[in-house]
């Protein structure tokens, strides 16, 4: 999905709701994103991406992100670093 997402680097809103996605996709190439809707998928864990033993957030570099909708998933576990790279002051998460 990474190559596909990079083609839309200037997106402001992304809706990937109701897609039965097993993991949060790496949307870091879309650093203009302000709103991401990932509701109604199949997420059980919110974890980073493994790059040679290092876990990095799929949300890294999204300095404009103000809303992330993760509602209506089956989230049971959240990696402590998952939200670490989100540095915006008005960030809202719906779980």
Coordinates of N, CA, C and O in Angstrom, one line a residue:
X1 N 0.8 -1.2 0.0 CA 0.0 0.0 0.0 C 0.9 1.3 0.0 O 0.4 2.3 -0.4
X2 N 2.1 1.1 0.4 CA 3.0 2.3 0.5 C 3.2 3.0 -0.8 O 3.1 4.2 -0.8
X3 N 3.4 2.3 -1.9 CA 3.6 2.9 -3.2 C 2.3 3.6 -3.6 O 2.4 4.7 -4.1
X4 N 1.2 3.0 -3.3 CA -0.1 3.6 -3.7 C -0.3 4.9 -2.9 O -0.7 5.9 -3.5
X5 N -0.1 4.9 -1.6 CA -0.3 6.0 -0.8 C 0.6 7.2 -1.2 O 0.2 8.4 -1.2
X6 N 1.8 6.9 -1.6 CA 2.8 8.0 -1.9 C 2.3 8.8 -3.1 O 2.7 9.9 -3.3
X7 N 1.5 8.2 -4.0 CA 1.0 8.9 -5.1 C 0.0 10.0 -4.7 O -0.3 10.9 -5.5
X8 N -0.5 10.0 -3.5 CA -1.5 10.9 -3.0 C -0.9 11.7 -1.9 O -1.5 12.0 -0.9
X9 N 0.4 12.2 -2.0 CA 1.1 12.8 -0.9 C 0.4 14.1 -0.4 O 0.7 14.5 0.7
X10 N -0.4 14.8 -1.2 CA -1.0 16.0 -0.8 C -2.4 15.9 -0.3 O -3.1 16.9 -0.1
X11 N -2.9 14.7 -0.1 CA -4.2 14.5 0.5 C -4.4 15.1 1.8 O -3.4 15.2 2.6
X12 N -5.5 15.7 2.1 CA -5.8 16.3 3.4 C -6.7 15.4 4.2 O -6.6 15.4 5.4
X13 N -7.6 14.7 3.5 CA -8.5 13.8 4.2 C -8.5 12.4 3.6 O -8.5 12.3 2.3
X14 N -8.3 11.3 4.4 CA -8.3 10.0 3.9 C -9.3 9.1 4.6 O -9.4 9.1 5.8
X15 N -10.1 8.5 3.8 CA -11.2 7.6 4.4 C -10.9 6.2 3.9 O -11.0 5.9 2.7
X16 N -10.5 5.3 4.8 CA -10.3 3.9 4.5 C -11.2 3.0 5.4 O -10.8 1.9 5.8
X17 N -12.3 3.6 5.8 CA -13.3 2.9 6.6 C -13.9 1.7 5.9 O -14.0 1.7 4.6
X18 N -14.3 0.7 6.7 CA -15.1 -0.4 6.2 C -14.3 -1.2 5.0 O -14.8 -1.4 4.0
X19 N -13.0 -1.5 5.3 CA -12.2 -2.2 4.3 C -11.6 -3.5 4.9 O -10.9 -4.1 4.2
X20 N -12.0 -3.8 6.1 CA -11.5 -5.1 6.7 C -9.9 -5.1 6.7 O -9.3 -6.2 6.6
X21 N -9.3 -4.0 6.9 CA -7.9 -3.9 7.0 C -7.4 -4.5 8.3 O -7.9 -4.2 9.3
X22 N -6.4 -5.4 8.2 CA -5.9 -6.0 9.5 C -4.9 -5.2 10.3 O -4.8 -5.3 11.5
X23 N -4.2 -4.2 9.6 CA -3.3 -3.3 10.2 C -3.4 -1.9 9.7 O -3.9 -1.7 8.6
X24 N -3.0 -1.0 10.6 CA -3.1 0.4 10.1 C -2.0 0.6 9.0 O -0.8 0.3 9.3
X25 N -2.4 1.1 7.9 CA -1.4 1.3 6.8 C -0.4 2.4 7.1 O -0.7 3.3 7.8
X26 N 0.7 2.3 6.5 CA 1.7 3.4 6.6 C 1.3 4.5 5.7 O 1.3 4.5 4.5
X27 N 0.8 5.6 6.4 CA 0.3 6.8 5.6 C 1.3 7.9 5.7 O 1.0 9.0 5.4
X28 N 2.5 7.6 6.2 CA 3.5 8.7 6.5 C 3.8 9.5 5.2 O 4.2 10.7 5.3
X29 N 3.8 8.9 4.0 CA 4.1 9.7 2.8 C 3.1 10.9 2.6 O 3.4 11.8 1.9
X30 N 1.9 10.8 3.2 CA 0.9 11.8 3.0 C 0.9 12.8 4.2 O 0.0 12.9 5.0
X31 N 2.0 13.6 4.2 CA 2.2 14.4 5.4 C 1.3 15.7 5.4 O 1.5 16.5 6.3
X32 N 0.4 15.8 4.5 CA -0.6 16.9 4.6 C -1.9 16.5 5.2 O -2.8 17.3 5.4
X33 N -2.0 15.2 5.6 CA -3.2 14.7 6.1 C -3.6 15.4 7.4 O -2.8 15.6 8.3
X34 N -4.9 15.8 7.5 CA -5.5 16.4 8.7 C -6.5 15.4 9.3 O -6.7 15.5 10.5
X35 N -7.2 14.6 8.5 CA -8.2 13.7 9.0 C -8.0 12.4 8.3 O -7.8 12.2 7.1
X36 N -8.0 11.3 9.2 CA -7.9 9.9 8.7 C -9.1 9.2 9.4 O -9.2 9.1 10.6
X37 N -9.9 8.5 8.5 CA -11.0 7.7 9.0 C -10.6 6.2 8.8 O -10.6 5.8 7.6
X38 N -10.3 5.5 9.8 CA -10.0 4.1 9.7 C -11.0 3.2 10.5 O -10.7 2.1 10.9
X39 N -12.2 3.7 10.6 CA -13.2 3.0 11.4 C -13.7 1.8 10.7 O -13.5 1.7 9.5
X40 N -14.3 0.9 11.4 CA -14.9 -0.3 10.9 C -13.9 -1.1 10.0 O -14.2 -1.5 8.9
X41 N -12.8 -1.4 10.6 CA -11.8 -2.3 10.0 C -11.6 -3.5 10.9 O -12.5 -3.8 11.8
X42 N -10.5 -4.2 10.8 CA -10.3 -5.4 11.6 C -9.0 -5.2 12.5 O -8.4 -6.2 12.8
X43 N -8.7 -4.0 13.0 CA -7.6 -3.8 13.8 C -7.8 -4.4 15.2 O -8.8 -4.1 15.8
X44 N -6.8 -5.2 15.6 CA -6.8 -5.7 17.0 C -5.7 -5.1 17.8 O -5.7 -5.0 19.0
X45 N -4.6 -4.7 17.0 CA -3.4 -4.2 17.7 C -3.1 -2.9 16.9 O -3.1 -2.8 15.7
X46 N -2.7 -1.9 17.6 CA -2.1 -0.7 17.0 C -0.6 -0.7 17.3 O -0.2 -0.5 18.4
X47 N 0.1 -1.1 16.3 CA 1.6 -1.3 16.5 C 2.3 -0.6 15.3 O 1.8 -0.3 14.3
X48 N 3.6 -0.4 15.6 CA 4.5 0.2 14.6 C 4.8 -0.8 13.5 O 4.4 -1.9 13.5
X49 N 5.6 -0.3 12.6 CA 6.0 -1.1 11.4 C 7.4 -1.6 11.8 O 8.3 -0.8 12.2
X50 N 7.7 -2.8 11.6 CA 9.0 -3.4 11.9 C 10.0 -3.2 10.8 O 9.8 -3.6 9.6
X51 N 11.0 -2.4 11.0 CA 12.0 -2.2 10.0 C 13.4 -2.6 10.7 O 14.0 -1.9 11.4
X52 N 13.7 -3.9 10.4 CA 14.9 -4.5 10.9 C 15.0 -4.4 12.5 O 16.0 -4.0 13.0
X53 N 13.9 -4.7 13.1 CA 13.9 -4.8 14.6 C 13.5 -3.4 15.2 O 13.4 -3.4 16.4
X54 N 13.3 -2.4 14.4 CA 12.9 -1.1 15.0 C 11.4 -0.9 14.6 O 11.0 -1.0 13.5
X55 N 10.7 -0.5 15.6 CA 9.3 -0.3 15.4 C 9.0 1.2 15.2 O 9.3 2.0 16.1
X56 N 8.5 1.6 14.1 CA 8.2 3.0 13.8 C 6.7 3.2 13.6 O 6.0 2.2 13.1
X57 N 6.2 4.3 13.9 CA 4.7 4.5 13.8 C 4.3 4.7 12.3 O 5.0 5.4 11.6
X58 N 3.2 4.2 11.9 CA 2.7 4.4 10.5 C 2.1 5.8 10.4 O 1.8 6.3 9.3
X59 N 2.1 6.6 11.5 CA 1.6 7.9 11.5 C 2.7 9.0 11.6 O 2.5 10.2 11.7
X60 N 4.0 8.5 11.5 CA 5.1 9.4 11.7 C 5.1 10.5 10.6 O 4.7 10.3 9.4
X61 N 5.5 11.7 11.0 CA 5.6 12.8 10.1 C 4.2 13.5 9.7 O 4.2 14.4 8.9
X62 N 3.2 13.1 10.4 CA 1.9 13.7 10.1 C 1.6 14.9 11.1 O 0.8 14.9 12.0
X63 N 2.4 15.9 10.9 CA 2.4 17.1 11.8 C 1.1 17.9 11.7 O 0.8 18.7 12.5
X64 N 0.2 17.7 10.7 CA -1.0 18.4 10.5 C -2.2 17.6 11.0 O -3.3 18.1 10.9
X65 N -2.0 16.4 11.4 CA -3.1 15.5 11.8 C -3.9 16.0 13.0 O -3.3 16.3 14.0
X66 N -5.2 16.2 12.8 CA -6.0 16.7 13.9 C -7.1 15.7 14.3 O -7.7 15.8 15.4
X67 N -7.4 14.7 13.4 CA -8.5 13.7 13.7 C -8.1 12.4 13.2 O -7.8 12.3 12.0
X68 N -8.2 11.4 14.0 CA -8.0 10.0 13.6 C -9.1 9.2 14.2 O -9.3 9.1 15.4
X69 N -9.9 8.6 13.3 CA -11.1 7.8 13.8 C -10.7 6.3 13.6 O -10.5 5.8 12.5
X70 N -10.6 5.7 14.8 CA -10.3 4.2 14.9 C -11.5 3.5 15.5 O -11.4 2.3 15.9
X71 N -12.6 4.1 15.5 CA -13.8 3.5 16.2 C -14.3 2.3 15.4 O -14.0 2.1 14.3
X72 N -15.0 1.4 16.2 CA -15.6 0.2 15.7 C -14.6 -0.8 15.1 O -14.8 -1.4 14.0
X73 N -13.4 -0.9 15.7 CA -12.5 -1.9 15.4 C -12.4 -2.8 16.7 O -13.2 -2.6 17.6
X74 N -11.6 -3.8 16.7 CA -11.5 -4.7 17.8 C -10.2 -4.5 18.6 O -9.5 -5.5 18.9
X75 N -9.8 -3.3 18.8 CA -8.5 -3.0 19.4 C -8.4 -3.5 20.8 O -9.2 -3.1 21.6
X76 N -7.4 -4.3 21.0 CA -7.1 -4.9 22.4 C -5.8 -4.4 22.9 O -5.5 -4.6 24.1
X77 N -4.9 -3.9 22.0 CA -3.5 -3.6 22.5 C -3.0 -2.4 21.6 O -3.2 -2.4 20.4
X78 N -2.3 -1.5 22.3 CA -1.7 -0.3 21.7 C -0.3 -0.3 22.0 O 0.1 -0.2 23.2
X79 N 0.6 -0.3 21.0 CA 2.0 -0.1 21.2 C 2.3 1.3 21.8 O 1.7 2.3 21.3
X80 N 3.1 1.4 22.8 CA 3.4 2.7 23.4 C 4.0 3.7 22.5 O 3.9 4.9 22.7
X81 N 4.5 3.3 21.4 CA 5.1 4.3 20.4 C 4.2 4.6 19.2 O 4.5 5.4 18.4
X82 N 3.0 4.0 19.2 CA 2.1 4.2 18.1 C 1.7 5.7 17.8 O 1.8 6.2 16.7
X83 N 1.4 6.4 18.9 CA 1.0 7.8 18.8 C 2.1 8.8 19.0 O 1.9 10.0 19.0
X84 N 3.3 8.3 19.4 CA 4.4 9.1 19.8 C 4.8 10.2 18.8 O 5.2 11.3 19.1
X85 N 4.7 9.9 17.5 CA 5.2 10.8 16.5 C 4.1 11.9 16.1 O 4.4 12.8 15.4
X86 N 2.9 11.8 16.7 CA 1.9 12.7 16.4 C 2.1 13.9 17.3 O 1.8 13.8 18.5
X87 N 2.5 15.0 16.8 CA 2.9 16.2 17.6 C 1.9 17.4 17.4 O 2.3 18.5 17.9
X88 N 0.8 17.2 16.9 CA -0.1 18.3 16.7 C -0.9 18.7 18.0 O -1.3 17.8 18.7
X89 N -1.1 20.0 18.3 CA -1.7 20.4 19.5 C -3.2 20.1 19.6 O -3.7 20.0 20.7
X90 N -3.9 19.9 18.5 CA -5.3 19.7 18.5 C -5.7 18.3 18.0 O -6.6 18.2 17.2
X91 N -5.0 17.3 18.4 CA -5.2 16.0 17.9 C -6.3 15.3 18.7 O -6.3 15.2 19.9
X92 N -7.3 14.7 18.0 CA -8.4 14.0 18.6 C -8.3 12.5 18.0 O -8.2 12.3 16.8
X93 N -8.5 11.6 18.9 CA -8.5 10.2 18.5 C -9.8 9.6 18.9 O -10.2 9.8 20.1
X94 N -10.5 8.9 18.1 CA -11.8 8.2 18.4 C -11.5 6.7 18.3 O -11.3 6.2 17.3
X95 N -11.5 6.1 19.5 CA -11.3 4.6 19.5 C -12.5 4.0 20.1 O -13.1 4.3 21.0

